[in-house]
Coordinates of N, CA, C and O and ligand atoms in Angstrom, one line a residue:
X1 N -11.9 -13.9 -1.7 CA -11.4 -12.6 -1.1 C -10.6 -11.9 -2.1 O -9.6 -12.3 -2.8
X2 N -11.2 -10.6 -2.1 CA -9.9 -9.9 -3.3 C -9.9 -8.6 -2.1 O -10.6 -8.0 -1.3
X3 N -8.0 -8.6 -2.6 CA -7.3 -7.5 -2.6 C -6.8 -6.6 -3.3 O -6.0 -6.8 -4.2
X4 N -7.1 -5.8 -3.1 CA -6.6 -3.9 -3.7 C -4.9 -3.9 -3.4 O -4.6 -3.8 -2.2
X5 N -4.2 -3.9 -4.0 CA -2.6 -3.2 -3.2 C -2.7 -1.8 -4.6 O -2.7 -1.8 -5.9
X6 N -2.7 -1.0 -3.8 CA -2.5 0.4 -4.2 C -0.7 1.2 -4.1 O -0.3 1.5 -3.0
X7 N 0.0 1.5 -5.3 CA 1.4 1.9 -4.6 C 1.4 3.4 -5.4 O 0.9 3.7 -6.5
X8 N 1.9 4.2 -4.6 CA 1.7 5.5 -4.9 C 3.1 6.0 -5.8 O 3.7 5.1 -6.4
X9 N 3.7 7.7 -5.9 CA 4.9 7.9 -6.8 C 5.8 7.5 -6.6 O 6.1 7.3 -5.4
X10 N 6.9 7.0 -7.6 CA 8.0 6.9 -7.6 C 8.2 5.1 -7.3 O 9.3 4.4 -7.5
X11 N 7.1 4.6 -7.0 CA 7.2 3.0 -6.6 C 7.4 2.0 -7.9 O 7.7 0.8 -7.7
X12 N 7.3 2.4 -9.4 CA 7.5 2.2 -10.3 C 9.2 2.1 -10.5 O 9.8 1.6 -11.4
X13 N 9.7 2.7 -9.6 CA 11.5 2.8 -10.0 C 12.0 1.8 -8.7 O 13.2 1.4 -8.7
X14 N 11.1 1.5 -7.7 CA 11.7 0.3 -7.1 C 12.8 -0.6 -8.2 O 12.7 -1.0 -9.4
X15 N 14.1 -0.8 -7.2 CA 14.8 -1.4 -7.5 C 16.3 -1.0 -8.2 O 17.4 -1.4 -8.5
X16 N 15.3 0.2 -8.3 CA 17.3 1.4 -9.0 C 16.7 3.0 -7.9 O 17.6 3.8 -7.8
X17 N 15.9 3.3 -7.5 CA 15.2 4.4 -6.6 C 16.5 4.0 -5.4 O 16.6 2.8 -5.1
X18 N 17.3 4.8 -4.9 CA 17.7 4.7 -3.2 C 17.9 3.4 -2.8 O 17.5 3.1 -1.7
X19 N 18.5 2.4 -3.5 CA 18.7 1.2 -3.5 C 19.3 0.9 -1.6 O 19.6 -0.2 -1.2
X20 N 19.4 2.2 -0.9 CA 20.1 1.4 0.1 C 18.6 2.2 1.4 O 18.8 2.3 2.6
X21 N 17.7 2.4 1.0 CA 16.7 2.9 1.4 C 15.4 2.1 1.7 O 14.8 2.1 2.8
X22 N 15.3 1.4 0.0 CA 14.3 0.8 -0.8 C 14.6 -0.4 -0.8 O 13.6 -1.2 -0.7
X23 N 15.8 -1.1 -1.1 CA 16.0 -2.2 -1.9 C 16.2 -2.2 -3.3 O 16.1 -1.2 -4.0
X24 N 16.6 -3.5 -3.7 CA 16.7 -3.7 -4.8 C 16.1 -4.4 -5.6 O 16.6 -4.7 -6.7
X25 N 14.7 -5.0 -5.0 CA 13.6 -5.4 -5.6 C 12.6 -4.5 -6.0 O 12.2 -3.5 -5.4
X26 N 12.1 -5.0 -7.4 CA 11.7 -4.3 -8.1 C 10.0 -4.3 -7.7 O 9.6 -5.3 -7.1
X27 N 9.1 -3.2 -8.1 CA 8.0 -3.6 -7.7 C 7.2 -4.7 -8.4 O 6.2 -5.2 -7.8
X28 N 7.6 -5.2 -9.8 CA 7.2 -6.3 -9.9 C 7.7 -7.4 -9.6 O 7.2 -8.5 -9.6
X29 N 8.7 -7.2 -9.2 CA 9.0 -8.8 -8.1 C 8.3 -8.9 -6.9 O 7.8 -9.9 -6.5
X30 N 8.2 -7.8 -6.2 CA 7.3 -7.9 -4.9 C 5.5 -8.4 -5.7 O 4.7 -9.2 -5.2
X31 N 5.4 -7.8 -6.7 CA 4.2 -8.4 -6.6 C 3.9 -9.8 -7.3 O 2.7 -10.2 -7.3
X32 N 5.3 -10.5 -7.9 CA 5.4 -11.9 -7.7 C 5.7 -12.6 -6.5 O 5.5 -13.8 -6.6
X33 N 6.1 -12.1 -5.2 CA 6.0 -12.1 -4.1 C 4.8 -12.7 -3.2 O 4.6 -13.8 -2.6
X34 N 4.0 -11.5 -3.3 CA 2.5 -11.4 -2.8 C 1.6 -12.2 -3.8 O 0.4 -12.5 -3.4
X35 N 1.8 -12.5 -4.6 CA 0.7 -13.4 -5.6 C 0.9 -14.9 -5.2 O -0.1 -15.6 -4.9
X36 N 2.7 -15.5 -5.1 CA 3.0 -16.5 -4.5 C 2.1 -16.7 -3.0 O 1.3 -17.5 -2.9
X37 N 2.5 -15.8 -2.2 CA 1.5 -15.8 -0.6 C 0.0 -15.9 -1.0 O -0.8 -16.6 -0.3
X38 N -0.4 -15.3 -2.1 CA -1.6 -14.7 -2.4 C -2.3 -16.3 -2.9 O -3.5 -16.5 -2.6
X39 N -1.7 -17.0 -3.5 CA -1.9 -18.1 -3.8 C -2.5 -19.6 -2.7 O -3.5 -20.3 -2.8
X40 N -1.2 -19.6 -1.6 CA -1.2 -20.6 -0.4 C -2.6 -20.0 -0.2 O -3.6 -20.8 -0.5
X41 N -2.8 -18.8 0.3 CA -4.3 -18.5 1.1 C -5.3 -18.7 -0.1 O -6.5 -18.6 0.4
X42 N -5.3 -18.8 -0.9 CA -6.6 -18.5 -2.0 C -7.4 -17.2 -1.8 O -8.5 -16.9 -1.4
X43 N -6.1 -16.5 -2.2 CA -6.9 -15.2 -2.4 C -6.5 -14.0 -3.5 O -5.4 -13.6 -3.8
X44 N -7.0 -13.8 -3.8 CA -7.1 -12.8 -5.5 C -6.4 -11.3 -4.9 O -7.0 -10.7 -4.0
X45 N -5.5 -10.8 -5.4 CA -5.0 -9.4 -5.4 C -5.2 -9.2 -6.8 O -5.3 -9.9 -7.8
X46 N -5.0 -7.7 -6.5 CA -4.8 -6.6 -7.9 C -3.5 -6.0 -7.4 O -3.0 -5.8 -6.2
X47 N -3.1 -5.6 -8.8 CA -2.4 -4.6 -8.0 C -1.7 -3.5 -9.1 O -1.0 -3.8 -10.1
X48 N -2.1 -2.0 -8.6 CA -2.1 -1.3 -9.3 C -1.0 -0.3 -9.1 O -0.8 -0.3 -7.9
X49 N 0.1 0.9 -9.9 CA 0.6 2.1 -9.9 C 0.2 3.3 -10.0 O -0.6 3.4 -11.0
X50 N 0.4 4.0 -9.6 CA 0.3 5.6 -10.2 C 1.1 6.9 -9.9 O 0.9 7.1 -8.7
X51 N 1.7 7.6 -10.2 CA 2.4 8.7 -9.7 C 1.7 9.6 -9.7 O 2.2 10.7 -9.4
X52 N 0.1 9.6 -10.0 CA -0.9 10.7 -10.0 C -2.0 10.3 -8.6 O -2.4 9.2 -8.1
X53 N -2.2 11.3 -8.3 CA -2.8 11.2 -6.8 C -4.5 11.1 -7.5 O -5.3 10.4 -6.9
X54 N -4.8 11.7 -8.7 CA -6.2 11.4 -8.3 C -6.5 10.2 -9.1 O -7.7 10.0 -9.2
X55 N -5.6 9.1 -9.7 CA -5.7 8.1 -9.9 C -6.1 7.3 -9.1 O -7.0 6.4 -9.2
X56 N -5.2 7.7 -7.9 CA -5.1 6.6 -6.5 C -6.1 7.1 -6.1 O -6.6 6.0 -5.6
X57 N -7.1 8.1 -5.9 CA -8.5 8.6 -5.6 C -9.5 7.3 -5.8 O -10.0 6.4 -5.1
X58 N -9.4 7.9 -7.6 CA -10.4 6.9 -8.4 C -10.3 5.7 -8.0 O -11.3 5.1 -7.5
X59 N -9.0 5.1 -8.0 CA -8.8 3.4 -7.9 C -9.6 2.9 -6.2 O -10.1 1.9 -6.0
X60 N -9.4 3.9 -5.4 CA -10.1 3.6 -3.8 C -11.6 3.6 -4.6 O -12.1 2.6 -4.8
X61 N -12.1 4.7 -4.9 CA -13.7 5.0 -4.9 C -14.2 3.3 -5.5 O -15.1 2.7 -4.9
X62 N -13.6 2.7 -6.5 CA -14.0 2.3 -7.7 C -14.0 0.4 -6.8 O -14.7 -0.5 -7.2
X63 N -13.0 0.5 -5.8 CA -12.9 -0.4 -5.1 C -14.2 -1.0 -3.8 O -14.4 -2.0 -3.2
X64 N -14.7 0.1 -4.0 CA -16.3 -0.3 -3.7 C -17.0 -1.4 -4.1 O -17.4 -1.5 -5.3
X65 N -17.3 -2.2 -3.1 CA -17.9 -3.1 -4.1 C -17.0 -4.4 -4.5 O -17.3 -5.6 -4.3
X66 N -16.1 -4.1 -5.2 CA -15.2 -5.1 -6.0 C -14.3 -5.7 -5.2 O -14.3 -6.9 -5.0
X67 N -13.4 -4.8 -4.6 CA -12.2 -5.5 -3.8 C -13.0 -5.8 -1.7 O -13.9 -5.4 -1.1
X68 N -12.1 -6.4 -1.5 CA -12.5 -6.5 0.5 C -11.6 -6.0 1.2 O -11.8 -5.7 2.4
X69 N -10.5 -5.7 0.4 CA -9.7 -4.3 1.4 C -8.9 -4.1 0.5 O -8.7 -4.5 -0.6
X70 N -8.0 -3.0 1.5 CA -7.2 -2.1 0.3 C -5.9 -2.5 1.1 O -6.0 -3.0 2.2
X71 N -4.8 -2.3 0.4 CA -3.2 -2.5 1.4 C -2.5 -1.5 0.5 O -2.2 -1.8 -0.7
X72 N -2.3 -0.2 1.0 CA -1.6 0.8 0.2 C -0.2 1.4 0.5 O 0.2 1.5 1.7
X73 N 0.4 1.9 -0.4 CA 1.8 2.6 -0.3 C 1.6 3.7 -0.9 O 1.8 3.9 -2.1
X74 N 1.0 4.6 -0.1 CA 0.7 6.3 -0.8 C 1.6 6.5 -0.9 O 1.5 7.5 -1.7
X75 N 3.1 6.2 -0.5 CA 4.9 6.6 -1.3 C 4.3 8.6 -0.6 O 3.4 8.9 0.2
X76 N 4.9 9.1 -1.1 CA 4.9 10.4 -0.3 C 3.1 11.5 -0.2 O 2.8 12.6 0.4
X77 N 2.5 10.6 -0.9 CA 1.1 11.0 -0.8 C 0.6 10.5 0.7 O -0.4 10.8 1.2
X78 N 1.4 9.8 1.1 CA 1.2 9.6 2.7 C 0.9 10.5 3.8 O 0.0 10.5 4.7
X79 N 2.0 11.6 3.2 CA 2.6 12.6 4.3 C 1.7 14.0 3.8 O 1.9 15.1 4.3
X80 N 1.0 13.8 2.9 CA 0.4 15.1 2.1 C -1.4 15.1 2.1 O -2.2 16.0 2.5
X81 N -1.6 14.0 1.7 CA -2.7 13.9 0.5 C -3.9 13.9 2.0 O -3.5 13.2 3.0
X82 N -4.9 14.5 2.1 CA -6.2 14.8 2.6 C -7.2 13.9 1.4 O -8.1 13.2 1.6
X83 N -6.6 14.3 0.3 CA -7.9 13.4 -0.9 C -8.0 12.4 -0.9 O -9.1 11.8 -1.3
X84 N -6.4 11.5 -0.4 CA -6.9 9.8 0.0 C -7.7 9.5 0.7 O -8.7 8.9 0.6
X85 N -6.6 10.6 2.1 CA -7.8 10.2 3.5 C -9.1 9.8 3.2 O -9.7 8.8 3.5
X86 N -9.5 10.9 2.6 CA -10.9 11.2 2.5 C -11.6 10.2 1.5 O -12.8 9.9 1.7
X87 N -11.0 9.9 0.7 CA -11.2 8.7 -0.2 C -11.4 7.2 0.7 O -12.3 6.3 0.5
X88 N -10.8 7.2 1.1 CA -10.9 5.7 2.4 C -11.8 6.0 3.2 O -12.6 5.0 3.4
X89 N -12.1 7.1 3.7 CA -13.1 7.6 4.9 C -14.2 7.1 4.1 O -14.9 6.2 4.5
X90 N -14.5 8.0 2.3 CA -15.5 7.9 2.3 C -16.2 6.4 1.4 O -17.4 6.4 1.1
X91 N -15.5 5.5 1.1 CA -16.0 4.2 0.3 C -15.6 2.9 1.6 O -15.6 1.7 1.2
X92 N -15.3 3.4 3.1 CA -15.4 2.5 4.0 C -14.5 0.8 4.0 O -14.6 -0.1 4.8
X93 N -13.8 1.0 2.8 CA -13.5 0.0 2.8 C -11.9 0.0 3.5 O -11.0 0.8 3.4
X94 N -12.1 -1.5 4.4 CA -10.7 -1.1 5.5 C -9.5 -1.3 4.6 O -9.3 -2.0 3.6
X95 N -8.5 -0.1 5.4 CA -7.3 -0.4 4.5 C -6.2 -0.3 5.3 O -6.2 0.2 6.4
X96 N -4.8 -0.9 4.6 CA -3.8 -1.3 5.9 C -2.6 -0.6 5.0 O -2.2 -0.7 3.8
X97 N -2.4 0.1 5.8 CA -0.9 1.3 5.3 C 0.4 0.7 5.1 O 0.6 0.0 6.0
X98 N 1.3 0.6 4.4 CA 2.2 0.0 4.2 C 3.5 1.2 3.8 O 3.6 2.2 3.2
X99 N 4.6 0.1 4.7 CA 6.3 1.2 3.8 C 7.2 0.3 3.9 O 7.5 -0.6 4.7
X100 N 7.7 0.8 2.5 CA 9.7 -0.5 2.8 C 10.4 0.5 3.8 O 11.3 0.0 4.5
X101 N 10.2 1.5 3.9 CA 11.0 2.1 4.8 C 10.5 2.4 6.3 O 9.3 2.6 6.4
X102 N 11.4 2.6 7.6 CA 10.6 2.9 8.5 C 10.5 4.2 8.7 O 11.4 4.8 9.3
X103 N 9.4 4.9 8.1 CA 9.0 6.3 7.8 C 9.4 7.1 9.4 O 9.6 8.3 9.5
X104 N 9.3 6.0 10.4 CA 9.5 7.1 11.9 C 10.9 7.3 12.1 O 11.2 8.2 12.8
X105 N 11.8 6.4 11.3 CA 13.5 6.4 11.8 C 13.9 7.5 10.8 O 15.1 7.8 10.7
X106 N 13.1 8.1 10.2 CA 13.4 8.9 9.0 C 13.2 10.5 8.9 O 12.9 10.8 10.1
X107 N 13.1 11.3 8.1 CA 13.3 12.7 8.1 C 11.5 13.1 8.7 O 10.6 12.5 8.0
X108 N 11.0 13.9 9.7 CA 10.4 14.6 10.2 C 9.2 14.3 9.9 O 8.2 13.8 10.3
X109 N 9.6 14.9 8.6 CA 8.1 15.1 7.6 C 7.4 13.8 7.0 O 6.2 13.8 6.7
X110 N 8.2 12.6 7.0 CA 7.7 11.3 7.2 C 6.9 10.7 8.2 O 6.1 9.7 8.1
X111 N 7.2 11.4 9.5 CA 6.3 10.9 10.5 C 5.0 10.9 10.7 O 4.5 10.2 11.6
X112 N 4.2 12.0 9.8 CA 2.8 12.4 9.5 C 2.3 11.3 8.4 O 2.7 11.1 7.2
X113 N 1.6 10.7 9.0 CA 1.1 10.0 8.0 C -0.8 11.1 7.9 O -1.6 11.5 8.7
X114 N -0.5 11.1 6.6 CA -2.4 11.8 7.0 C -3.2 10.0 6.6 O -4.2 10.2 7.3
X115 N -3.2 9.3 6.3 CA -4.2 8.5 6.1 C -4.0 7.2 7.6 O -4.9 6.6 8.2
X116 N -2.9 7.2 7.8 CA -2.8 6.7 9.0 C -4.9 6.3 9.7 O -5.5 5.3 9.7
X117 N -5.3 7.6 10.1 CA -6.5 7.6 11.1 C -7.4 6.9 10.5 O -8.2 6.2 11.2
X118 N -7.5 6.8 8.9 CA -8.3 6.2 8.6 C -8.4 4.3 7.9 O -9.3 3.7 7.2
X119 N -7.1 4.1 8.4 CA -6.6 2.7 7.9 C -6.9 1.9 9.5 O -7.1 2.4 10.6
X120 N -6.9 0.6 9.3 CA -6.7 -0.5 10.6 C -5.3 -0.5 10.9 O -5.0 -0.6 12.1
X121 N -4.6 -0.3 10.1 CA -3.2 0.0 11.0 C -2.2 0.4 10.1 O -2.4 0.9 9.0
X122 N -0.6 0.1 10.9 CA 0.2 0.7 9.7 C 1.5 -0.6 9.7 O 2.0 -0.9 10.8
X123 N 2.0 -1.2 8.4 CA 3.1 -1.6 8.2 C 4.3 -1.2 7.8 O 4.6 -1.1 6.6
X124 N 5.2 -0.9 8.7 CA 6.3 -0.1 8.1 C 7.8 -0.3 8.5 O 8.1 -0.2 9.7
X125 N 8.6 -0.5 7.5 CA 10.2 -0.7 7.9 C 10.7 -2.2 7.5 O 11.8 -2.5 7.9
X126 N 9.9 -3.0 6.8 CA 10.2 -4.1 6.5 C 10.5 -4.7 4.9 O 10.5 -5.8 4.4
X127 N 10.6 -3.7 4.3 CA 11.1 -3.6 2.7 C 10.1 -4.3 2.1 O 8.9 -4.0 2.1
X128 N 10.6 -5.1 1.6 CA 9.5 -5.9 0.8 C 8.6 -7.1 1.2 O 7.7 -7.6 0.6
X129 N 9.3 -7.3 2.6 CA 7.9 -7.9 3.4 C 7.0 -7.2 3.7 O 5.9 -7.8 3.8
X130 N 7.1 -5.7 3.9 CA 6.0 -5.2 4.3 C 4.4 -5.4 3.5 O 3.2 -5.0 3.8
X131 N 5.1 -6.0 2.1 CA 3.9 -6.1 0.9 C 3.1 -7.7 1.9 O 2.0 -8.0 2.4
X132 N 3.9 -8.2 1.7 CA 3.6 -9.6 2.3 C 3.0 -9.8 3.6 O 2.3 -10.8 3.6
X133 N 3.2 -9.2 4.7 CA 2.8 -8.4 5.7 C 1.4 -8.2 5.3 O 0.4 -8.8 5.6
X134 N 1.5 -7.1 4.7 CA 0.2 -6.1 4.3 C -1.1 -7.4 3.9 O -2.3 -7.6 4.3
X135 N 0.0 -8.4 2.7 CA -1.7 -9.2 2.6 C -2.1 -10.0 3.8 O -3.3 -10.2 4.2
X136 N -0.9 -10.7 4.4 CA -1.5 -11.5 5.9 C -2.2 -10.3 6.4 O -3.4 -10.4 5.9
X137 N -2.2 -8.9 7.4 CA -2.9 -8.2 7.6 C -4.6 -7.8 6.9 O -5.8 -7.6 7.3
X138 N -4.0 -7.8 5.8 CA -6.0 -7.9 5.0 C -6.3 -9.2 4.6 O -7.2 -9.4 3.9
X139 N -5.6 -10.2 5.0 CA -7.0 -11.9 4.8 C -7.2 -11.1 6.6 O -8.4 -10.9 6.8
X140 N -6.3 -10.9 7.5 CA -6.7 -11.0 8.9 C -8.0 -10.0 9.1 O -9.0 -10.5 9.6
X141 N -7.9 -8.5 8.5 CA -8.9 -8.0 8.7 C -10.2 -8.4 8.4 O -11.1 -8.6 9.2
X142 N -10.2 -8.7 7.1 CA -11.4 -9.3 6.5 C -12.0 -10.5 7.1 O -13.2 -10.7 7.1
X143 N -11.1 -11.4 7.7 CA -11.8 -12.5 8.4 C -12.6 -12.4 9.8 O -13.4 -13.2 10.3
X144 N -12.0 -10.7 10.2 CA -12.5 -10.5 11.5 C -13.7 -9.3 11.3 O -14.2 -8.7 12.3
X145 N -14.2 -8.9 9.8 CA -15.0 -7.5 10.3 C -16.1 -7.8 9.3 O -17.1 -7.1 9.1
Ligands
DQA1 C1 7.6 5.1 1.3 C2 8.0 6.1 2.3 C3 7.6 7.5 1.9 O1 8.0 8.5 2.9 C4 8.3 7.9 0.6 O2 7.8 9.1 0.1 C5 8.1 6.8 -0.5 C6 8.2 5.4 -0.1 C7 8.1 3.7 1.7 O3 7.6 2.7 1.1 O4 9.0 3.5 2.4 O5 8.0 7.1 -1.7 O6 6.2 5.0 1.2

């Protein structure tokens, strides 16, 4: 089983970013994190950055094929981006939304998720479990579709 974790702008400064927001783990510790979990289950992640939106495009399209789901943090491409959506919609592969923050306890414009409709669900408000989360949620999907 391989996984895709996709993290969108600004997720590269995890760990000095709004430290009372975010945390103070870094995004490569979480993904010594998820490799640890990733391990018990015998299952293969990637896991990629970008602060460019059509990167995170390409990286869905390209996941065709290669990966069995995606677990992403579009970071504010969440609340914006139609080109993800549409990027998930159109390479079908399921994907499970993820936040360290809980985007609903938070400022307005957070509550719109656009990719929301086209993911299996959403994880959010659990800092750095939510990565951890995210892969129990994609072995779960995968095992069931
Ligand atoms: C975030 C929440 C987004 O609203 C924000 O733009 C981020 C991080 C989170 O993980 O809590 O950059 O996706």
């Amino acid at each position: 089983m391989k996984i895709l974790f996709l993290n969108g702008p600004n997720l590269n400064l995890l760990g000095q970013r709004e430290p009372g927001t975010y945390g103070s783990t870094t995004l490569a510790d979480i993904e010594v994190m998820v490799r640890e979990e990733a391990l018990k289950r015998d299952v293969e992640v990637f896991f990629r950055q970008s602060n460019l939106e059509g990167d995170l495009v390409t990286w869905i399209q390209q996941a065709k094929g290669a990966h069995d789901v995606i677990v992403i943090n579009a970071a504010a491409y969440t609340h914006t981006s139609i080109a993800l959506r549409d990027a998930i919609a159109a390479t079908g592969i399921p994907a499970a939304e993820i936040h360290l923050s809980n985007v609903h306890a938070r400022e307005e414009f957070r509550h719109q998720s656009m990719i929301a409709p086209v993911c299996k669900g959403q994880i959010t408000g659990f800092g750095a479990l939510s990565y951890v989360l995210g892969l129990i949620a994609a072995v779960n999907i995968k095992e069931n579709t």
